[in-house]
Amino acid sequence: MFEKNLLAGKRILVTGGATGLGKSMGKRFLELGASLYICGRREEVLAEACDELRKSTGGTVKTFSCDVRNNQRVNTMIDAIWQDGPLDGLVNNAAGNFLCRTEELSIGAFEAVIGIVLMGTIHCTMACGKQWIKEKHKASVLSITTTYAHWGSPYVVPSSVAKAGVLNMTRSLAVEWGKYGIRFNAIAPGPVPTEGAFSRLMPVKSLEEIAKKKNPLGRFGTHEELADLAAFVLSDRSGYVNGEQIVMDGGEQLKGASEFAHMGDMLTEEQWQMMKPKKKE
Ligand code: HXC
Ligand code: NAP
């Protein structure tokens, strides 16, 4: 889909880049010529992903064991990355989430998810942003949100409020740091199968069929679809896109908001015919 050198010379950090969507985005960036940095909490998972990504793309990958909730650890990681030179792209992708009735959540549960999703994003963005501004280095920040960052969602309230904060940060800094040549955008995917998300959010197989059915396209998104969109958003080819949240959900949220969306499944052929104007005699 893209020129092979779309991201040549770009140095990109993907948080939570050793699994799921983060790994798929990283693979695409490498295929398009970028050098990749990934971080996560589990060293063995990072090492395995690094090996796989290097073998499949031949690209340069470095890993950092770093809990993004810890600002000191994030600063240390960013300083270490800067030893190679400035980053050109940051993908705030690391996340935590689970389904739970809100009245049963402990404050610790809120802190865990908000700490990863919102504070983790703020830690990484601030650490990079200060360097970029100081060095007058242009950059692109992409945060992976969700459709409910805008609308809210029951049963995932810690994630929902945290993603809303990330979306707000994206829009706020797009304006404030635009003058430094730092662009901020978000991608809000609908469901895309990953072990991390589906094991926590779709614990029963039948839920997957229901989720597909409520989507206008009748399917989940794919890793390739997200990775290509992310590559475009990070690249200079999207240079005038700033402060945007691009929804990639097959039209799912619009279907949920559409007054008559369910009619197609509800009305019989006979009822559709009944509503047509009667032929004049
Ligand atoms: C209620 C829970 C819980 C659950 C943990 N907690 N799991 N509460 N229901 N299922 C509570 C614990 O009791 C504890 O509370 C606090 O949360 C912290 O739990 P820990 O296990 O100590 O946390 P930690 O080891 O740091 O793990 C963080 C985590 C875990 C978020 C809980 O799930 C994780 O590591 N997730 C990372 C990967 C992930 O979630 N990926 C999915 C992203 S999907 P106390 O009170 O004891 O402190 C996504 C997509 C959404 O975001 C959109 C889909 C369409
Ligand atoms: P995933 O594989 O579970 O990815 C989450 C990643 O975050 C893991 O690699 C995890 O690694 C890392 N992480 C978690 N806590 C961290 C911490 N404190 N510090 C550093 N890294 C941490 O799930 P995914 O589905 O690919 O999700 C990726 C992104 O897409 C998330 O932002 C998610 O909200 C978003 N999203 C996913 C879907 C979907 O359907 N899959 C839909 C909408 C949005 P460690 O556990 O090793 O730290």
Tab-separated table of C-alpha atoms and ligand atoms in Angstrom:
chain	number	residue	atom	x	y	z
A	1	MET	CA	0.000	0.000	0.000
A	2	PHE	CA	2.872	2.392	0.748
A	3	GLU	CA	6.241	3.317	-0.714
A	4	LYS	CA	8.771	0.961	0.862
A	5	ASN	CA	10.694	3.882	2.394
A	6	LEU	CA	7.662	5.699	3.867
A	7	LEU	CA	9.201	5.645	7.366
A	8	ALA	CA	12.878	5.388	6.406
A	9	GLY	CA	15.087	7.115	8.969
A	10	LYS	CA	12.250	7.449	11.486
A	11	ARG	CA	12.826	6.271	15.034
A	12	ILE	CA	9.606	5.188	16.702
A	13	LEU	CA	8.738	4.029	20.239
A	14	VAL	CA	5.673	1.826	20.671
A	15	THR	CA	4.678	1.333	24.310
A	16	GLY	CA	3.259	-2.137	24.929
A	17	GLY	CA	4.843	-3.035	21.598
A	18	ALA	CA	5.687	-6.667	22.364
A	19	THR	CA	2.157	-8.042	22.018
A	20	GLY	CA	-1.098	-7.645	20.138
A	21	LEU	CA	-1.719	-4.490	18.160
A	22	GLY	CA	1.491	-2.833	19.368
A	23	LYS	CA	3.568	-5.648	17.876
A	24	SER	CA	1.644	-5.552	14.583
A	25	MET	CA	2.108	-1.795	14.268
A	26	GLY	CA	5.811	-2.146	15.074
A	27	LYS	CA	6.216	-4.807	12.384
A	28	ARG	CA	4.664	-2.531	9.765
A	29	PHE	CA	6.864	0.417	10.813
A	30	LEU	CA	9.938	-1.791	10.427
A	31	GLU	CA	8.799	-3.000	6.996
A	32	LEU	CA	8.485	0.650	5.975
A	33	GLY	CA	12.044	1.458	7.040
A	34	ALA	CA	11.722	2.726	10.623
A	35	SER	CA	13.921	1.785	13.590
A	36	LEU	CA	11.762	0.469	16.402
A	37	TYR	CA	11.829	0.756	20.191
A	38	ILE	CA	9.319	-1.232	22.246
A	39	CYS	CA	8.630	-1.357	25.960
A	40	GLY	CA	6.530	-3.423	28.350
A	41	ARG	CA	6.749	-4.943	31.817
A	42	ARG	CA	7.613	-8.556	30.918
A	43	GLU	CA	11.218	-9.050	29.801
A	44	GLU	CA	10.738	-12.516	28.334
A	45	VAL	CA	7.803	-11.312	26.218
A	46	LEU	CA	9.884	-8.370	24.995
A	47	ALA	CA	12.824	-10.616	24.100
A	48	GLU	CA	10.607	-13.025	22.163
A	49	ALA	CA	8.900	-10.206	20.240
A	50	CYS	CA	12.220	-8.538	19.453
A	51	ASP	CA	13.599	-11.774	18.038
A	52	GLU	CA	10.461	-12.361	15.949
A	53	LEU	CA	10.369	-8.794	14.605
A	54	ARG	CA	14.065	-8.768	13.702
A	55	LYS	CA	13.799	-12.112	11.926
A	56	SER	CA	10.658	-11.251	9.975
A	57	THR	CA	11.713	-7.746	8.875
A	58	GLY	CA	15.502	-7.562	9.186
A	59	GLY	CA	14.981	-4.215	10.929
A	60	THR	CA	16.516	-2.621	14.019
A	61	VAL	CA	14.606	-3.255	17.250
A	62	LYS	CA	15.511	-2.305	20.814
A	63	THR	CA	13.546	-3.296	23.907
A	64	PHE	CA	13.082	-1.667	27.288
A	65	SER	CA	11.601	-3.313	30.336
A	66	CYS	CA	9.638	-0.354	31.677
A	67	ASP	CA	6.393	0.074	33.594
A	68	VAL	CA	4.913	3.248	32.098
A	69	ARG	CA	3.139	3.990	35.393
A	70	ASN	CA	6.537	4.837	36.847
A	71	ASN	CA	7.621	8.310	35.676
A	72	GLN	CA	11.228	7.801	36.779
A	73	ARG	CA	11.495	4.562	34.771
A	74	VAL	CA	9.988	6.280	31.736
A	75	ASN	CA	12.470	9.163	31.957
A	76	THR	CA	15.352	6.709	32.211
A	77	MET	CA	14.073	4.837	29.145
A	78	ILE	CA	13.649	8.015	27.106
A	79	ASP	CA	17.150	9.213	28.084
A	80	ALA	CA	18.568	5.850	26.993
A	81	ILE	CA	16.729	6.014	23.653
A	82	TRP	CA	17.974	9.581	23.094
A	83	GLN	CA	21.554	8.289	23.375
A	84	ASP	CA	20.946	6.923	19.833
A	85	GLY	CA	19.321	10.197	18.728
A	86	PRO	CA	15.872	11.786	19.014
A	87	LEU	CA	12.688	9.817	18.467
A	88	ASP	CA	10.510	10.919	15.544
A	89	GLY	CA	7.392	9.070	16.611
A	90	LEU	CA	5.727	7.924	19.818
A	91	VAL	CA	2.841	5.470	19.907
A	92	ASN	CA	1.010	5.460	23.233
A	93	ASN	CA	-0.387	1.945	23.000
A	94	ALA	CA	0.197	0.276	26.414
A	95	ALA	CA	-3.083	-0.361	28.192
A	96	GLY	CA	-4.828	-2.263	30.939
A	97	ASN	CA	-8.509	-3.153	31.015
A	98	PHE	CA	-11.073	-5.661	32.288
A	99	LEU	CA	-14.840	-6.020	32.453
A	100	CYS	CA	-16.286	-5.351	35.888
A	101	ARG	CA	-19.419	-3.889	37.431
A	102	THR	CA	-18.282	-0.482	38.635
A	103	GLU	CA	-19.747	-0.796	42.125
A	104	GLU	CA	-17.480	-3.816	42.660
A	105	LEU	CA	-14.260	-2.041	41.678
A	106	SER	CA	-11.669	-1.126	44.298
A	107	ILE	CA	-9.852	2.185	44.128
A	108	GLY	CA	-6.746	0.110	43.420
A	109	ALA	CA	-8.435	-1.227	40.266
A	110	PHE	CA	-9.120	2.332	39.071
A	111	GLU	CA	-5.537	3.310	39.876
A	112	ALA	CA	-4.095	0.324	38.013
A	113	VAL	CA	-5.910	1.050	34.747
A	114	ILE	CA	-5.777	4.847	34.886
A	115	GLY	CA	-2.107	4.569	35.860
A	116	ILE	CA	-1.261	2.589	32.714
A	117	VAL	CA	-3.563	4.231	30.184
A	118	LEU	CA	-3.653	7.888	31.206
A	119	MET	CA	-0.618	8.460	33.418
A	120	GLY	CA	1.534	6.137	31.275
A	121	THR	CA	0.598	8.172	28.205
A	122	ILE	CA	1.301	11.435	30.020
A	123	HIS	CA	4.682	10.191	31.311
A	124	CYS	CA	5.865	9.128	27.844
A	125	THR	CA	4.462	12.199	26.092
A	126	MET	CA	5.987	14.630	28.588
A	127	ALA	CA	9.399	12.931	28.560
A	128	CYS	CA	9.556	13.023	24.749
A	129	GLY	CA	7.862	16.400	24.393
A	130	LYS	CA	10.353	18.238	26.594
A	131	GLN	CA	13.241	16.854	24.524
A	132	TRP	CA	11.564	17.638	21.211
A	133	ILE	CA	10.815	21.213	22.205
A	134	LYS	CA	14.323	21.769	23.591
A	135	GLU	CA	15.935	20.369	20.436
A	136	LYS	CA	13.391	21.904	18.004
A	137	HIS	CA	12.780	18.402	16.648
A	138	LYS	CA	9.526	17.741	14.784
A	139	ALA	CA	7.600	14.630	15.759
A	140	SER	CA	4.335	12.740	15.529
A	141	VAL	CA	2.472	11.262	18.505
A	142	LEU	CA	-0.195	8.640	17.988
A	143	SER	CA	-2.314	7.419	20.878
A	144	ILE	CA	-4.457	4.304	20.604
A	145	THR	CA	-7.808	5.113	22.175
A	146	THR	CA	-11.190	3.388	21.704
A	147	THR	CA	-14.571	4.459	20.393
A	148	TYR	CA	-15.815	4.797	23.964
A	149	ALA	CA	-13.158	7.447	24.684
A	150	HIS	CA	-15.715	9.819	23.196
A	151	TRP	CA	-19.010	8.220	24.262
A	152	GLY	CA	-18.131	6.436	27.515
A	153	SER	CA	-18.964	2.804	28.265
A	154	PRO	CA	-20.372	0.868	31.208
A	155	TYR	CA	-18.419	-2.038	32.706
A	156	VAL	CA	-15.030	-0.652	31.620
A	157	VAL	CA	-15.237	2.660	33.475
A	158	PRO	CA	-11.558	2.960	34.541
A	159	SER	CA	-10.502	2.408	30.925
A	160	SER	CA	-13.238	4.671	29.628
A	161	VAL	CA	-12.300	7.676	31.774
A	162	ALA	CA	-8.602	7.120	31.088
A	163	LYS	CA	-9.048	6.889	27.301
A	164	ALA	CA	-11.212	10.043	27.429
A	165	GLY	CA	-8.273	11.773	29.118
A	166	VAL	CA	-5.906	10.539	26.424
A	167	LEU	CA	-8.234	11.862	23.716
A	168	ASN	CA	-8.442	15.209	25.488
A	169	MET	CA	-4.649	15.354	25.820
A	170	THR	CA	-4.376	14.624	22.087
A	171	ARG	CA	-6.646	17.519	21.181
A	172	SER	CA	-5.134	19.917	23.724
A	173	LEU	CA	-1.499	19.331	22.810
A	174	ALA	CA	-2.256	19.271	19.077
A	175	VAL	CA	-3.013	22.958	19.532
A	176	GLU	CA	-0.450	23.861	22.186
A	177	TRP	CA	2.542	22.070	20.629
A	178	GLY	CA	1.564	22.514	16.971
A	179	LYS	CA	3.879	25.520	16.889
A	180	TYR	CA	6.811	23.195	17.640
A	181	GLY	CA	5.924	20.913	14.729
A	182	ILE	CA	4.685	18.162	17.041
A	183	ARG	CA	1.494	16.555	15.772
A	184	PHE	CA	-0.933	14.639	17.988
A	185	ASN	CA	-3.510	12.188	16.694
A	186	ALA	CA	-5.427	9.168	17.951
A	187	ILE	CA	-6.836	6.037	16.389
A	188	ALA	CA	-9.958	4.584	17.990
A	189	PRO	CA	-10.247	0.963	16.922
A	190	GLY	CA	-13.332	-1.141	17.362
A	191	PRO	CA	-12.722	-4.757	18.367
A	192	VAL	CA	-9.621	-6.329	16.818
A	193	PRO	CA	-8.792	-9.822	18.096
A	194	THR	CA	-5.834	-9.942	20.501
A	195	GLU	CA	-5.160	-12.282	23.397
A	196	GLY	CA	-4.818	-9.356	25.833
A	197	ALA	CA	-8.127	-7.693	24.979
A	198	PHE	CA	-10.341	-10.638	24.120
A	199	SER	CA	-9.341	-12.758	27.155
A	200	ARG	CA	-10.366	-9.887	29.411
A	201	LEU	CA	-13.304	-8.374	27.522
A	202	MET	CA	-14.923	-11.272	25.658
A	203	PRO	CA	-14.533	-14.136	28.121
A	204	VAL	CA	-17.257	-16.219	26.423
A	205	LYS	CA	-17.003	-17.206	22.743
A	206	SER	CA	-20.681	-16.383	22.124
A	207	LEU	CA	-19.927	-12.722	22.930
A	208	GLU	CA	-17.665	-12.600	19.880
A	209	GLU	CA	-20.526	-13.603	17.584
A	210	ILE	CA	-22.781	-10.955	19.148
A	211	ALA	CA	-20.036	-8.334	18.704
A	212	LYS	CA	-19.639	-9.224	15.034
A	213	LYS	CA	-23.378	-9.121	14.473
A	214	LYS	CA	-23.715	-5.625	15.862
A	215	ASN	CA	-21.104	-4.372	13.396
A	216	PRO	CA	-22.307	-3.067	9.993
A	217	LEU	CA	-19.488	-4.978	8.291
A	218	GLY	CA	-20.247	-8.137	10.277
A	219	ARG	CA	-16.624	-8.730	11.258
A	220	PHE	CA	-13.781	-7.607	13.515
A	221	GLY	CA	-11.017	-5.274	12.382
A	222	THR	CA	-7.653	-6.718	11.404
A	223	HIS	CA	-4.135	-6.031	12.653
A	224	GLU	CA	-3.079	-5.082	9.118
A	225	GLU	CA	-5.838	-2.475	8.824
A	226	LEU	CA	-4.731	-0.811	12.050
A	227	ALA	CA	-1.020	-1.070	11.234
A	228	ASP	CA	-1.438	0.606	7.828
A	229	LEU	CA	-3.520	3.419	9.273
A	230	ALA	CA	-0.985	3.933	12.078
A	231	ALA	CA	1.886	4.058	9.554
A	232	PHE	CA	0.045	6.737	7.579
A	233	VAL	CA	-0.743	8.811	10.685
A	234	LEU	CA	2.870	8.666	11.879
A	235	SER	CA	4.331	9.436	8.461
A	236	ASP	CA	4.972	12.862	6.961
A	237	ARG	CA	2.306	12.065	4.352
A	238	SER	CA	-0.341	12.925	6.954
A	239	GLY	CA	1.540	16.110	7.847
A	240	TYR	CA	-1.550	18.357	8.024
A	241	VAL	CA	-3.622	15.957	10.155
A	242	ASN	CA	-3.398	17.204	13.743
A	243	GLY	CA	-5.717	16.757	16.740
A	244	GLU	CA	-7.801	14.094	15.033
A	245	GLN	CA	-9.231	10.872	16.412
A	246	ILE	CA	-9.685	8.492	13.502
A	247	VAL	CA	-12.333	5.888	14.229
A	248	MET	CA	-11.631	2.449	12.735
A	249	ASP	CA	-14.601	0.351	13.760
A	250	GLY	CA	-16.452	-0.666	10.610
A	251	GLY	CA	-19.186	1.859	11.461
A	252	GLU	CA	-20.070	0.161	14.757
A	253	GLN	CA	-20.507	3.316	16.835
A	254	LEU	CA	-22.693	4.946	14.183
A	255	LYS	CA	-24.891	1.879	14.097
A	256	GLY	CA	-25.287	2.098	17.871
A	257	ALA	CA	-26.328	5.744	17.602
A	258	SER	CA	-28.646	5.358	14.613
A	259	GLU	CA	-32.328	5.489	15.547
A	260	PHE	CA	-33.492	2.992	12.934
A	261	ALA	CA	-30.390	0.805	12.597
A	262	HIS	CA	-32.133	-2.248	14.057
A	263	MET	CA	-35.023	-2.097	11.579
A	264	GLY	CA	-33.194	-4.152	8.969
A	265	ASP	CA	-33.120	-7.140	11.314
A	266	MET	CA	-36.568	-6.554	12.841
A	267	LEU	CA	-38.984	-6.005	9.953
A	268	THR	CA	-40.183	-8.843	7.757
A	269	GLU	CA	-40.317	-8.590	3.963
A	270	GLU	CA	-44.072	-8.342	4.276
A	271	GLN	CA	-43.801	-5.371	6.650
A	272	TRP	CA	-41.381	-3.553	4.304
A	273	GLN	CA	-43.818	-4.070	1.437
A	274	MET	CA	-46.714	-2.886	3.601
A	275	MET	CA	-45.015	0.491	4.138
A	276	LYS	CA	-44.601	1.247	0.417
A	277	PRO	CA	-47.071	3.717	-1.115
A	278	LYS	CA	-50.147	2.036	-2.529
A	279	LYS	CA	-50.348	2.161	-6.332
A	280	LYS	CA	-52.913	4.745	-7.466
A	281	GLU	CA	-55.854	3.167	-9.297
B	1	HXC	C1	-11.898	-6.267	39.116
B	1	HXC	C2	-9.589	-6.232	39.125
B	1	HXC	C3	-9.551	-7.120	38.023
B	1	HXC	C4	-10.799	-7.571	37.485
B	1	HXC	C5	-7.522	-6.657	38.597
B	1	HXC	N1	-8.313	-5.977	39.440
B	1	HXC	N2	-8.256	-7.347	37.721
B	1	HXC	N3	-10.745	-5.803	39.659
B	1	HXC	N4	-11.937	-7.131	38.053
B	1	HXC	N5	-10.844	-8.411	36.462
B	1	HXC	C6	-7.886	-5.130	40.550
B	1	HXC	C7	-7.078	-5.925	41.569
B	1	HXC	O1	-7.918	-6.565	42.506
B	1	HXC	C8	-6.235	-4.826	42.214
B	1	HXC	O2	-7.013	-4.125	43.156
B	1	HXC	C9	-5.968	-3.876	41.056
B	1	HXC	O3	-6.990	-4.124	40.080
B	1	HXC	C10	-4.628	-4.103	40.408
B	1	HXC	O4	-4.547	-5.471	40.036
B	1	HXC	P1	-3.163	-6.220	39.793
B	1	HXC	O5	-3.451	-7.565	39.260
B	1	HXC	O6	-2.285	-6.064	40.991
B	1	HXC	O7	-2.573	-5.227	38.669
B	1	HXC	P2	-1.436	-5.420	37.645
B	1	HXC	O8	-0.653	-6.676	37.857
B	1	HXC	O9	-0.720	-4.152	37.615
B	1	HXC	O10	-2.241	-5.636	36.246
B	1	HXC	C11	-2.931	-4.598	35.627
B	1	HXC	C12	-4.246	-5.099	35.025
B	1	HXC	C13	-4.036	-6.355	34.136
B	1	HXC	C14	-4.853	-3.938	34.241
B	1	HXC	C15	-5.207	-5.479	36.153
B	1	HXC	O11	-5.258	-6.759	33.539
B	1	HXC	C16	-3.017	-6.118	33.060
B	1	HXC	O12	-1.829	-6.273	33.293
B	1	HXC	N6	-3.429	-5.757	31.833
B	1	HXC	C17	-2.536	-5.444	30.707
B	1	HXC	C18	-3.043	-5.898	29.383
B	1	HXC	C19	-4.480	-5.558	29.057
B	1	HXC	O13	-5.298	-5.302	29.936
B	1	HXC	N7	-4.765	-5.574	27.775
B	1	HXC	C20	-6.115	-5.308	27.275
B	1	HXC	C21	-6.244	-3.950	26.713
B	1	HXC	S1	-7.694	-3.974	25.803
B	1	HXC	P3	-6.445	-3.752	44.636
B	1	HXC	O14	-7.595	-3.084	45.262
B	1	HXC	O15	-6.038	-5.052	45.254
B	1	HXC	O16	-5.274	-2.839	44.391
B	1	HXC	C22	-8.384	-2.488	25.652
B	1	HXC	C23	-9.397	-2.460	24.517
B	1	HXC	C24	-10.703	-1.903	24.828
B	1	HXC	O17	-8.058	-1.594	26.337
B	1	HXC	C25	-11.652	-1.778	23.660
B	1	HXC	C26	-12.203	-3.020	23.085
B	1	HXC	C27	-13.225	-2.791	22.019
B	2	NAP	P1	-2.441	-6.189	24.671
B	2	NAP	O1	-1.785	-7.147	23.740
B	2	NAP	O2	-2.807	-6.653	26.021
B	2	NAP	O3	-1.528	-4.908	24.749
B	2	NAP	C1	-1.281	-4.172	25.910
B	2	NAP	C2	0.218	-3.995	26.044
B	2	NAP	O4	0.459	-3.025	27.063
B	2	NAP	C3	0.951	-5.258	26.449
B	2	NAP	O5	2.067	-5.454	25.604
B	2	NAP	C4	1.419	-4.989	27.862
B	2	NAP	O6	2.673	-5.626	28.110
B	2	NAP	C5	1.545	-3.473	27.845
B	2	NAP	N1	1.418	-2.898	29.181
B	2	NAP	C6	0.398	-3.051	30.057
B	2	NAP	N2	0.653	-2.407	31.192
B	2	NAP	C7	1.865	-1.790	31.016
B	2	NAP	C8	2.658	-0.975	31.854
B	2	NAP	N3	2.278	-0.633	33.076
B	2	NAP	N4	3.850	-0.521	31.366
B	2	NAP	C9	4.253	-0.867	30.106
B	2	NAP	N5	3.521	-1.651	29.284
B	2	NAP	C10	2.352	-2.100	29.745
B	2	NAP	O7	-3.795	-5.640	24.024
B	2	NAP	P2	-4.119	-4.975	22.615
B	2	NAP	O8	-5.488	-5.397	22.257
B	2	NAP	O9	-3.007	-5.182	21.648
B	2	NAP	O10	-4.203	-3.422	22.993
B	2	NAP	C11	-3.343	-2.461	22.427
B	2	NAP	C12	-4.000	-1.095	22.441
B	2	NAP	O11	-5.157	-1.113	21.611
B	2	NAP	C13	-4.479	-0.637	23.803
B	2	NAP	O12	-4.277	0.737	23.927
B	2	NAP	C14	-5.961	-0.926	23.752
B	2	NAP	O13	-6.688	-0.130	24.641
B	2	NAP	C15	-6.245	-0.595	22.322
B	2	NAP	N6	-7.477	-1.157	21.771
B	2	NAP	C16	-7.559	-2.493	21.530
B	2	NAP	C17	-8.718	-2.995	20.979
B	2	NAP	C18	-8.865	-4.448	20.662
B	2	NAP	O14	-9.965	-4.866	20.321
B	2	NAP	N7	-7.812	-5.233	20.701
B	2	NAP	C19	-9.787	-2.135	20.693
B	2	NAP	C20	-9.656	-0.784	20.965
B	2	NAP	C21	-8.483	-0.307	21.493
B	2	NAP	P3	3.105	-6.111	29.596
B	2	NAP	O15	1.913	-6.808	30.166
B	2	NAP	O16	4.273	-7.014	29.347
B	2	NAP	O17	3.487	-4.880	30.336
